[in-house]
């Protein structure tokens, strides 16, 4: 993979740990483009020993993002493209980061529904190689650019959360994970949410 910082996202259905999970991968073959990548687009896919993998081709046989659907229904999505740098200062674009994960979770839930995989499922998110990264936020939150807290460790292994019902808003499911990402950069919570808990209405969206 390109880059050193990586986002690693897993959706793990409880049914994956049954003795013989029955997943028909060919169910997705005609709709492979719905198996989305995080902050990238699918350029190719193939079957592999683990199941079905979709990815974005780069030069020199490398990729910036892939999504692996395992035979037991686990979905693993890895991306390096969501990270950025300005004048040598690495950062995570907070709005894009959250929006991409919300949209990805929507598609992965849809994938599980197509495969007749029922909840509950466990969500895990890890950020690897992010020591020294800053969380880029709205000017309203950091008008003078003096919020200098950076992530103080190489790997963030964030709290797991559970999908109990597919009807729950993905933004609500992901909120504890987003709060932990903001905590890691010195903020008390994700400001993508307003006081009522609606994502996209928080102070991070106001200049």
Tab-separated table of C-alpha atoms in Angstrom:
chain	number	residue	atom	x	y	z
A	1	UNK	CA	0.000	0.000	0.000
A	2	UNK	CA	1.033	3.604	-0.573
A	3	UNK	CA	1.729	5.883	2.387
A	4	UNK	CA	2.556	5.042	5.990
A	5	UNK	CA	-0.558	6.195	7.882
A	6	UNK	CA	-3.467	3.793	7.489
A	7	UNK	CA	-7.109	3.605	8.461
A	8	UNK	CA	-8.265	0.053	9.193
A	9	UNK	CA	-12.026	-0.475	9.514
A	10	UNK	CA	-13.751	-3.789	10.281
A	11	UNK	CA	-17.403	-4.806	10.340
A	12	UNK	CA	-17.572	-8.202	12.040
A	13	UNK	CA	-20.933	-9.999	12.214
A	14	UNK	CA	-21.429	-12.338	15.155
A	15	UNK	CA	-22.467	-14.999	12.639
A	16	UNK	CA	-18.881	-15.052	11.306
A	17	UNK	CA	-17.984	-17.237	14.284
A	18	UNK	CA	-20.522	-19.929	13.522
A	19	UNK	CA	-19.078	-23.314	12.616
A	20	UNK	CA	-19.825	-23.119	8.896
A	21	UNK	CA	-20.993	-19.672	7.814
A	22	UNK	CA	-22.671	-19.802	4.405
A	23	UNK	CA	-21.796	-16.743	2.286
A	24	UNK	CA	-22.493	-16.746	-1.446
A	25	UNK	CA	-19.887	-14.337	-2.825
A	26	UNK	CA	-21.331	-14.512	-6.336
A	27	UNK	CA	-24.342	-12.607	-4.962
A	28	UNK	CA	-22.175	-9.473	-5.106
A	29	UNK	CA	-20.360	-10.072	-8.375
A	30	UNK	CA	-22.829	-8.076	-10.458
A	31	UNK	CA	-22.900	-5.295	-7.854
A	32	UNK	CA	-19.225	-5.244	-6.887
A	33	UNK	CA	-19.024	-1.453	-7.253
A	34	UNK	CA	-21.260	-1.111	-4.204
A	35	UNK	CA	-18.483	-2.611	-2.054
A	36	UNK	CA	-17.086	0.852	-1.511
A	37	UNK	CA	-13.551	1.943	-0.691
A	38	UNK	CA	-12.827	4.664	1.859
A	39	UNK	CA	-11.902	7.941	0.118
A	40	UNK	CA	-11.122	6.175	-3.131
A	41	UNK	CA	-12.856	4.468	-6.037
A	42	UNK	CA	-12.795	0.858	-7.186
A	43	UNK	CA	-10.736	0.232	-10.295
A	44	UNK	CA	-10.531	-3.546	-10.074
A	45	UNK	CA	-11.541	-6.601	-8.060
A	46	UNK	CA	-10.776	-10.296	-7.852
A	47	UNK	CA	-11.444	-13.419	-5.866
A	48	UNK	CA	-8.722	-14.507	-3.465
A	49	UNK	CA	-8.234	-17.213	-0.869
A	50	UNK	CA	-10.008	-15.113	1.755
A	51	UNK	CA	-13.016	-14.198	-0.384
A	52	UNK	CA	-13.493	-11.166	-2.627
A	53	UNK	CA	-11.332	-8.039	-2.700
A	54	UNK	CA	-11.978	-4.680	-4.404
A	55	UNK	CA	-9.188	-2.120	-4.714
A	56	UNK	CA	-7.843	0.969	-6.418
A	57	UNK	CA	-4.865	0.376	-8.686
A	58	UNK	CA	-1.823	2.645	-8.375
A	59	UNK	CA	1.516	2.613	-10.131
A	60	UNK	CA	4.161	0.018	-9.224
A	61	UNK	CA	1.595	-2.618	-8.259
A	62	UNK	CA	0.434	-0.652	-5.231
A	63	UNK	CA	-2.909	0.583	-3.929
A	64	UNK	CA	-4.186	3.409	-1.736
A	65	UNK	CA	-7.308	1.574	-0.568
A	66	UNK	CA	-8.954	-1.831	-0.603
A	67	UNK	CA	-12.005	-3.560	0.804
A	68	UNK	CA	-11.887	-7.282	1.542
A	69	UNK	CA	-15.067	-9.309	1.964
A	70	UNK	CA	-14.169	-12.497	3.798
A	71	UNK	CA	-15.972	-15.789	3.240
A	72	UNK	CA	-17.431	-15.594	6.744
A	73	UNK	CA	-18.968	-12.154	6.104
A	74	UNK	CA	-16.355	-9.992	7.819
A	75	UNK	CA	-15.626	-6.774	5.905
A	76	UNK	CA	-12.193	-5.169	6.166
A	77	UNK	CA	-11.553	-1.774	4.579
A	78	UNK	CA	-8.117	-0.139	4.627
A	79	UNK	CA	-7.229	3.317	3.303
A	80	UNK	CA	-4.158	5.534	3.169
A	81	UNK	CA	-5.754	8.193	0.965
A	82	UNK	CA	-7.806	9.933	3.660
A	83	UNK	CA	-4.642	11.318	5.307
A	84	UNK	CA	-3.038	14.542	4.140
A	85	UNK	CA	-0.173	16.959	4.747
A	86	UNK	CA	0.352	20.712	4.381
A	87	UNK	CA	3.845	22.214	4.501
A	88	UNK	CA	5.133	19.042	6.075
A	89	UNK	CA	2.471	19.004	8.789
A	90	UNK	CA	0.385	15.816	8.588
A	91	UNK	CA	-3.289	16.032	9.399
A	92	UNK	CA	-6.604	14.187	9.306
A	93	UNK	CA	-9.403	16.205	7.618
A	94	UNK	CA	-12.107	15.776	10.254
A	95	UNK	CA	-15.207	16.294	8.106
A	96	UNK	CA	-14.016	14.130	5.213
A	97	UNK	CA	-12.814	11.463	7.633
A	98	UNK	CA	-16.193	11.180	9.354
A	99	UNK	CA	-18.243	11.500	6.172
A	100	UNK	CA	-16.285	8.753	4.419
A	101	UNK	CA	-16.725	6.318	7.306
A	102	UNK	CA	-20.443	7.053	7.587
A	103	UNK	CA	-20.936	6.443	3.865
A	104	UNK	CA	-18.778	3.313	3.968
A	105	UNK	CA	-20.760	1.873	6.870
A	106	UNK	CA	-24.005	2.476	4.960
A	107	UNK	CA	-22.719	0.425	2.033
A	108	UNK	CA	-21.322	-2.345	4.239
A	109	UNK	CA	-24.645	-2.682	6.027
A	110	UNK	CA	-26.288	-2.906	2.598
A	111	UNK	CA	-23.770	-5.590	1.621
A	112	UNK	CA	-24.632	-7.648	4.686
A	113	UNK	CA	-28.328	-7.289	3.919
A	114	UNK	CA	-27.761	-8.560	0.360
A	115	UNK	CA	-25.865	-11.528	1.811
A	116	UNK	CA	-28.682	-12.162	4.320
A	117	UNK	CA	-26.348	-11.501	7.255
A	118	UNK	CA	-28.287	-10.278	10.276
A	119	UNK	CA	-27.023	-8.096	13.132
A	120	UNK	CA	-25.482	-7.811	15.622
A	121	UNK	CA	-22.062	-6.881	14.280
A	122	UNK	CA	-18.973	-5.373	15.903
A	123	UNK	CA	-17.298	-2.277	14.426
A	124	UNK	CA	-13.604	-1.667	14.998
A	125	UNK	CA	-11.451	1.209	13.771
A	126	UNK	CA	-7.681	1.509	14.061
A	127	UNK	CA	-5.476	4.351	12.859
A	128	UNK	CA	-1.898	3.210	12.308
A	129	UNK	CA	1.181	5.380	11.786
A	130	UNK	CA	-0.501	8.564	13.029
A	131	UNK	CA	1.863	9.816	15.736
A	132	UNK	CA	2.263	13.575	15.238
A	133	UNK	CA	-0.893	13.975	13.161
A	134	UNK	CA	-3.251	16.860	13.908
A	135	UNK	CA	-7.019	16.842	13.449
A	136	UNK	CA	-7.926	19.582	10.956
A	137	UNK	CA	-11.116	21.339	12.076
A	138	UNK	CA	-13.323	24.298	11.214
A	139	UNK	CA	-11.975	27.834	11.640
A	140	UNK	CA	-14.801	28.422	14.098
A	141	UNK	CA	-13.317	25.843	16.443
A	142	UNK	CA	-9.688	26.862	15.919
A	143	UNK	CA	-9.742	30.384	14.491
A	144	UNK	CA	-6.171	31.235	15.485
A	145	UNK	CA	-4.700	27.819	14.683
A	146	UNK	CA	-3.430	27.539	18.250
A	147	UNK	CA	-4.936	24.145	19.023
A	148	UNK	CA	-1.614	22.394	18.682
A	149	UNK	CA	-2.421	19.046	20.292
A	150	UNK	CA	-1.266	16.204	18.087
A	151	UNK	CA	-1.852	12.466	18.319
A	152	UNK	CA	0.750	11.166	20.773
A	153	UNK	CA	1.040	7.537	19.677
A	154	UNK	CA	1.651	5.569	16.525
A	155	UNK	CA	-1.449	3.365	16.694
A	156	UNK	CA	-4.923	4.307	17.852
A	157	UNK	CA	-6.927	1.209	18.718
A	158	UNK	CA	-10.324	2.799	19.169
A	159	UNK	CA	-13.249	1.517	21.257
A	160	UNK	CA	-15.418	-1.108	19.619
A	161	UNK	CA	-19.077	-0.407	19.020
A	162	UNK	CA	-21.999	-2.657	18.156
A	163	UNK	CA	-24.594	-2.575	15.379
A	164	UNK	CA	-27.721	-3.888	17.089
A	165	UNK	CA	-30.172	-2.985	14.317
A	166	UNK	CA	-29.705	-2.028	10.656
A	167	UNK	CA	-32.343	0.683	11.069
A	168	UNK	CA	-30.057	2.729	13.333
A	169	UNK	CA	-28.420	5.732	11.642
A	170	UNK	CA	-24.771	4.866	10.802
A	171	UNK	CA	-23.707	8.320	12.053
A	172	UNK	CA	-25.191	7.478	15.461
A	173	UNK	CA	-23.456	4.095	15.509
A	174	UNK	CA	-20.085	5.671	14.742
A	175	UNK	CA	-20.329	8.573	17.174
A	176	UNK	CA	-18.430	6.883	20.091
A	177	UNK	CA	-15.591	6.045	17.687
A	178	UNK	CA	-15.467	9.606	16.331
A	179	UNK	CA	-15.477	11.014	19.873
A	180	UNK	CA	-12.440	8.856	20.673
A	181	UNK	CA	-10.580	10.089	17.558
A	182	UNK	CA	-11.202	13.704	18.618
A	183	UNK	CA	-10.134	12.839	22.182
A	184	UNK	CA	-6.835	11.503	20.847
A	185	UNK	CA	-6.118	14.956	19.356
A	186	UNK	CA	-7.018	16.840	22.528
A	187	UNK	CA	-10.675	17.649	21.875
A	188	UNK	CA	-13.502	16.709	24.308
A	189	UNK	CA	-15.759	15.200	21.628
A	190	UNK	CA	-16.567	15.190	17.917
A	191	UNK	CA	-17.968	18.557	16.905
A	192	UNK	CA	-19.499	17.052	13.805
A	193	UNK	CA	-22.653	16.519	15.885
A	194	UNK	CA	-25.039	19.134	17.259
A	195	UNK	CA	-26.550	19.019	20.749
A	196	UNK	CA	-29.356	16.744	19.545
A	197	UNK	CA	-26.827	14.235	18.184
A	198	UNK	CA	-27.340	14.954	14.474
A	199	UNK	CA	-24.203	14.652	12.400
A	200	UNK	CA	-23.500	17.433	9.884
A	201	UNK	CA	-25.067	20.117	12.093
A	202	UNK	CA	-22.304	20.561	14.691
A	203	UNK	CA	-20.005	23.559	15.100
A	204	UNK	CA	-17.339	21.892	12.945
A	205	UNK	CA	-19.570	22.696	9.957
A	206	UNK	CA	-19.780	26.444	10.653
A	207	UNK	CA	-17.152	28.960	9.681
